[in-house]
CSV table of C-alpha atoms in Angstrom, one decimal:
chain,number,residue,atom,x,y,z
Q,1,GLN,CA,78.7,-101.6,-118.3
Q,2,VAL,CA,80.6,-99.6,-116.2
Q,3,GLN,CA,84.0,-100.9,-115.6
Q,4,LEU,CA,87.6,-100.3,-114.8
Q,5,VAL,CA,90.2,-102.4,-116.5
Q,6,GLN,CA,93.7,-102.5,-115.1
Q,7,SER,CA,97.0,-103.4,-116.5
Q,8,GLY,CA,98.7,-106.6,-116.0
Q,9,ALA,CA,101.0,-108.0,-113.4
Q,10,GLU,CA,104.6,-106.6,-113.0
Q,11,VAL,CA,107.6,-107.8,-111.6
Q,12,LYS,CA,110.2,-105.1,-110.7
Q,13,LYS,CA,113.7,-104.8,-109.2
Q,14,PRO,CA,114.2,-102.6,-106.1
Q,15,GLY,CA,114.8,-99.2,-107.2
Q,16,ALA,CA,112.9,-99.4,-110.3
Q,17,SER,CA,109.6,-97.7,-111.2
Q,18,VAL,CA,106.1,-99.0,-112.2
Q,19,LYS,CA,103.3,-97.5,-114.0
Q,20,VAL,CA,99.7,-99.0,-113.6
Q,21,SER,CA,97.0,-98.1,-116.0
Q,22,CYS,CA,93.2,-98.1,-115.5
Q,23,LYS,CA,90.8,-97.8,-118.3
Q,24,ALA,CA,87.4,-96.6,-117.7
Q,25,SER,CA,84.3,-97.4,-119.7
Q,26,GLY,CA,80.6,-97.3,-119.4
Q,27,TYR,CA,80.5,-93.7,-118.0
Q,28,THR,CA,81.8,-90.1,-118.3
Q,29,PHE,CA,85.3,-90.3,-117.2
Q,30,ILE,CA,85.8,-86.7,-116.2
Q,31,ASN,CA,83.0,-86.7,-113.8
Q,32,HIS,CA,84.2,-89.1,-111.2
Q,33,GLY,CA,87.3,-89.0,-109.1
Q,34,ILE,CA,89.7,-92.1,-108.9
Q,35,THR,CA,91.1,-93.4,-105.8
Q,36,TRP,CA,94.2,-95.7,-105.8
Q,37,VAL,CA,94.4,-98.2,-102.9
Q,38,ARG,CA,97.0,-101.0,-102.4
Q,39,GLN,CA,96.8,-104.3,-100.4
Q,40,ALA,CA,100.1,-106.0,-99.3
Q,41,PRO,CA,99.8,-109.8,-99.0
Q,42,GLY,CA,97.7,-110.8,-96.1
Q,43,GLN,CA,97.2,-107.0,-95.3
Q,44,GLY,CA,94.4,-104.5,-95.1
Q,45,LEU,CA,93.7,-101.7,-97.6
Q,46,GLU,CA,95.9,-98.8,-97.8
Q,47,TYR,CA,94.9,-95.6,-99.5
Q,48,MET,CA,97.6,-94.2,-101.8
Q,49,GLY,CA,95.9,-91.1,-103.5
Q,50,TRP,CA,93.0,-89.5,-105.2
Q,51,ILE,CA,92.8,-87.9,-108.6
Q,52,SER,CA,90.2,-85.9,-110.3
Q,53,PRO,CA,90.2,-86.4,-114.1
Q,54,HIS,CA,87.9,-83.1,-114.2
Q,55,ASN,CA,90.6,-80.7,-113.1
Q,56,GLY,CA,93.7,-82.9,-112.4
Q,57,ASN,CA,93.7,-82.2,-108.6
Q,58,THR,CA,95.4,-84.8,-106.6
Q,59,ASP,CA,95.9,-85.9,-103.1
Q,60,TYR,CA,98.8,-88.3,-102.0
Q,61,ALA,CA,99.3,-90.2,-98.8
Q,62,GLN,CA,102.0,-88.8,-97.2
Q,63,LYS,CA,104.1,-91.8,-96.7
Q,64,LEU,CA,104.1,-92.0,-100.5
Q,65,GLN,CA,105.0,-88.1,-101.4
Q,66,GLY,CA,107.7,-87.8,-103.7
Q,67,ARG,CA,107.6,-91.3,-104.9
Q,68,VAL,CA,104.0,-91.4,-106.2
Q,69,THR,CA,102.2,-89.8,-109.2
Q,70,MET,CA,98.8,-89.8,-110.5
Q,71,THR,CA,97.7,-88.7,-113.7
Q,72,THR,CA,94.8,-89.1,-116.2
Q,73,ASP,CA,94.5,-89.1,-119.9
Q,74,THR,CA,90.7,-88.0,-120.9
Q,75,SER,CA,91.3,-88.6,-124.5
Q,76,THR,CA,91.6,-92.3,-123.5
Q,77,SER,CA,89.6,-92.4,-120.2
Q,78,THR,CA,92.6,-93.8,-118.6
Q,79,ALA,CA,94.2,-93.1,-115.3
Q,80,TYR,CA,97.6,-94.0,-114.3
Q,81,MET,CA,99.7,-94.3,-111.1
Q,82,GLU,CA,103.2,-94.2,-111.2
Q,83,LEU,CA,105.4,-95.4,-108.2
Q,84,ARG,CA,109.2,-94.9,-108.3
Q,85,SER,CA,112.1,-96.2,-106.2
Q,86,LEU,CA,110.3,-99.3,-105.4
Q,87,ARG,CA,111.2,-101.4,-102.4
Q,88,SER,CA,110.3,-104.8,-101.4
Q,89,ASP,CA,107.6,-103.6,-99.0
Q,90,ASP,CA,105.7,-102.0,-101.8
Q,91,THR,CA,104.8,-105.7,-103.2
Q,92,ALA,CA,101.1,-105.6,-103.4
Q,93,VAL,CA,97.8,-105.7,-105.4
Q,94,PHE,CA,96.9,-102.1,-106.5
Q,95,TYR,CA,93.6,-101.1,-107.2
Q,96,CYS,CA,91.9,-98.1,-108.6
Q,97,ALA,CA,88.2,-97.4,-107.9
Q,98,ARG,CA,85.7,-94.6,-109.0
Q,99,ASP,CA,84.0,-92.2,-106.8
Q,100,ARG,CA,80.5,-93.1,-106.6
Q,101,GLN,CA,79.1,-89.6,-106.7
Q,102,GLU,CA,79.6,-87.5,-110.0
Q,103,LEU,CA,81.8,-84.4,-109.4
Q,104,VAL,CA,81.8,-84.7,-105.7
Q,105,PRO,CA,85.1,-86.2,-104.4
Q,106,ILE,CA,85.1,-89.1,-102.0
Q,107,TYR,CA,82.2,-88.5,-99.6
Q,108,TYR,CA,80.1,-91.3,-101.0
Q,109,GLY,CA,82.8,-94.0,-101.3
Q,110,THR,CA,84.0,-95.9,-104.2
Q,111,ASP,CA,81.4,-98.0,-106.3
Q,112,VAL,CA,83.5,-99.5,-109.0
Q,113,TRP,CA,87.0,-101.2,-108.6
Q,114,GLY,CA,89.4,-102.4,-111.1
Q,115,GLN,CA,90.4,-106.0,-111.0
Q,116,GLY,CA,93.6,-105.4,-109.3
Q,117,THR,CA,97.4,-105.3,-110.6
Q,118,THR,CA,99.9,-107.5,-108.7
Q,119,VAL,CA,103.2,-105.7,-108.5
Q,120,THR,CA,106.2,-107.8,-107.2
Q,121,VAL,CA,109.3,-106.1,-106.2
Q,122,SER,CA,112.1,-108.6,-105.7
Q,123,SER,CA,115.9,-108.8,-106.6
T,1,ASP,CA,95.1,-88.4,-90.4
T,2,ILE,CA,92.1,-89.7,-89.1
T,3,GLN,CA,92.3,-93.2,-87.6
T,4,MET,CA,89.7,-95.8,-88.0
T,5,THR,CA,89.5,-98.4,-85.5
T,6,GLN,CA,87.3,-101.7,-86.2
T,7,SER,CA,86.3,-104.2,-83.6
T,8,PRO,CA,86.4,-107.1,-83.3
T,9,SER,CA,89.2,-108.0,-85.7
T,10,SER,CA,87.6,-111.4,-86.3
T,11,VAL,CA,84.4,-113.0,-85.5
T,12,SER,CA,83.1,-116.6,-85.7
T,13,ALA,CA,79.3,-117.0,-86.7
T,14,SER,CA,76.9,-119.4,-88.0
T,15,VAL,CA,74.4,-119.1,-90.9
T,16,GLY,CA,71.4,-117.0,-89.7
T,17,ASP,CA,73.0,-115.3,-87.1
T,18,ARG,CA,73.0,-111.5,-86.4
T,19,VAL,CA,76.4,-109.8,-86.5
T,20,THR,CA,77.4,-106.3,-85.7
T,21,ILE,CA,80.8,-104.9,-86.4
T,22,THR,CA,81.8,-101.4,-85.0
T,23,CYS,CA,84.1,-98.7,-86.4
T,24,ARG,CA,85.2,-95.7,-84.3
T,25,ALA,CA,86.9,-92.5,-86.1
T,26,SER,CA,89.4,-90.6,-84.1
T,27,GLN,CA,87.7,-87.5,-84.8
T,28,GLY,CA,84.2,-86.5,-85.9
T,29,ILE,CA,83.6,-87.4,-89.7
T,30,ASN,CA,79.9,-86.5,-89.9
T,31,SER,CA,78.2,-89.3,-91.7
T,32,TRP,CA,81.0,-89.7,-94.3
T,33,LEU,CA,81.6,-93.4,-93.6
T,34,ALA,CA,81.6,-96.3,-96.0
T,35,TRP,CA,81.6,-100.2,-95.7
T,36,TYR,CA,83.3,-102.6,-98.0
T,37,GLN,CA,83.1,-106.4,-98.3
T,38,GLN,CA,86.1,-108.1,-99.6
T,39,LYS,CA,86.6,-112.0,-100.6
T,40,PRO,CA,89.9,-113.6,-101.1
T,41,GLY,CA,91.6,-112.6,-104.3
T,42,LYS,CA,88.7,-110.4,-105.2
T,43,ALA,CA,88.4,-106.2,-105.2
T,44,PRO,CA,86.5,-104.7,-102.2
T,45,LYS,CA,82.8,-104.0,-102.9
T,46,LEU,CA,80.9,-101.0,-101.6
T,47,LEU,CA,78.0,-102.2,-99.3
T,48,ILE,CA,77.0,-99.0,-97.4
T,49,TYR,CA,77.9,-95.3,-98.1
T,50,ALA,CA,77.2,-92.3,-96.1
T,51,ALA,CA,76.8,-94.3,-93.1
T,52,SER,CA,73.6,-95.6,-93.5
T,53,SER,CA,72.7,-95.8,-97.6
T,54,LEU,CA,72.5,-99.3,-99.0
T,55,GLN,CA,74.3,-99.5,-102.0
T,56,SER,CA,72.3,-100.5,-105.3
T,57,GLY,CA,72.1,-104.4,-105.5
T,58,VAL,CA,73.2,-105.2,-102.1
T,59,PRO,CA,70.9,-107.3,-100.0
T,60,SER,CA,68.7,-105.5,-97.4
T,61,ARG,CA,70.0,-107.7,-94.8
T,62,PHE,CA,73.0,-105.4,-94.6
T,63,SER,CA,72.6,-102.0,-92.8
T,64,GLY,CA,74.5,-99.3,-91.3
T,65,SER,CA,74.0,-96.7,-88.7
T,66,GLY,CA,76.1,-94.0,-86.7
T,67,SER,CA,77.3,-90.5,-87.0
T,68,GLY,CA,80.3,-88.5,-85.8
T,69,THR,CA,82.7,-90.9,-84.3
T,70,ASP,CA,80.8,-94.3,-83.9
T,71,PHE,CA,79.5,-96.5,-86.6
T,72,THR,CA,78.2,-100.1,-86.9
T,73,LEU,CA,77.6,-102.5,-89.8
T,74,THR,CA,74.9,-105.0,-88.9
T,75,ILE,CA,74.1,-108.2,-91.1
T,76,SER,CA,70.8,-109.3,-89.8
T,77,SER,CA,70.7,-113.0,-90.9
T,78,LEU,CA,74.1,-114.3,-92.2
T,79,GLN,CA,74.2,-116.1,-95.5
T,80,PRO,CA,76.9,-118.4,-96.7
T,81,GLU,CA,78.2,-115.7,-99.2
T,82,ASP,CA,78.8,-113.1,-96.4
T,83,PHE,CA,81.7,-114.7,-95.1
T,84,ALA,CA,84.3,-112.4,-96.0
T,85,THR,CA,86.5,-109.3,-94.6
T,86,TYR,CA,84.8,-106.1,-93.9
T,87,TYR,CA,86.5,-102.8,-93.9
T,88,CYS,CA,85.2,-99.4,-92.9
T,89,GLN,CA,86.6,-96.1,-94.8
T,90,GLN,CA,86.3,-92.5,-93.6
T,91,ALA,CA,85.5,-90.5,-96.4
T,92,ASN,CA,85.0,-87.1,-94.7
T,93,SER,CA,88.4,-85.8,-95.7
T,94,PHE,CA,91.7,-86.4,-97.2
T,95,PRO,CA,93.5,-88.7,-96.7
T,96,ILE,CA,91.1,-91.4,-96.9
T,97,THR,CA,91.6,-94.1,-94.1
T,98,PHE,CA,90.6,-97.4,-93.8
T,99,GLY,CA,89.9,-99.5,-90.5
T,100,GLN,CA,92.1,-102.5,-90.1
T,101,GLY,CA,89.4,-105.0,-91.2
T,102,THR,CA,87.1,-107.4,-89.6
T,103,ARG,CA,87.3,-111.2,-90.8
T,104,LEU,CA,84.1,-113.1,-90.5
T,105,GLU,CA,84.5,-116.5,-90.5
T,106,ILE,CA,82.2,-119.5,-90.3
T,107,LYS,CA,81.6,-121.0,-86.9
């Protein structure tokens, strides 16, 4: 079945980096963009960015520019999100999600989500 | 960035009630709007895409409408499993933006 499986929970100190993985299966990985979303405790959904595994094009949320990098490894059907210079307010659950429509970015929403990765930033 | 404003922020309703949630975009987004349902501790679930298209496997009591800047999500007859938080998302242009969420609670 189509699924996205994310890496496990992380605890990091302020100033450190975290790299979350999202392994896809059950579909042609390069045909669907991947969106990253985070959710701080008790808060709403926040868009972090998007990447096309097809051509590597990315879009990053302005507030994260310079701290976030999204990549894909098409040989393993895995997407990665690295966030650097972590702060306490980066504590959140991080989700990857697949564009619903093949080869069409974002218009049709995201239909498959990973289970979420909790990242805790604490000294 | 396009701002998405949902209302109400929370609503209390009973099983069997009809509930409508609205979402307004700060500028026109054609029909590129999606609705998600999220339950505590779970990932969001796509309900509606392109403003009014029902995602496969989603019960027909969910429906969406609207275009341009004003959109609605309607649940025609609430079921116990529908009590959750609902988010709209504009998918017209980068950066994608979400509404702040509407918490649907049992009355």
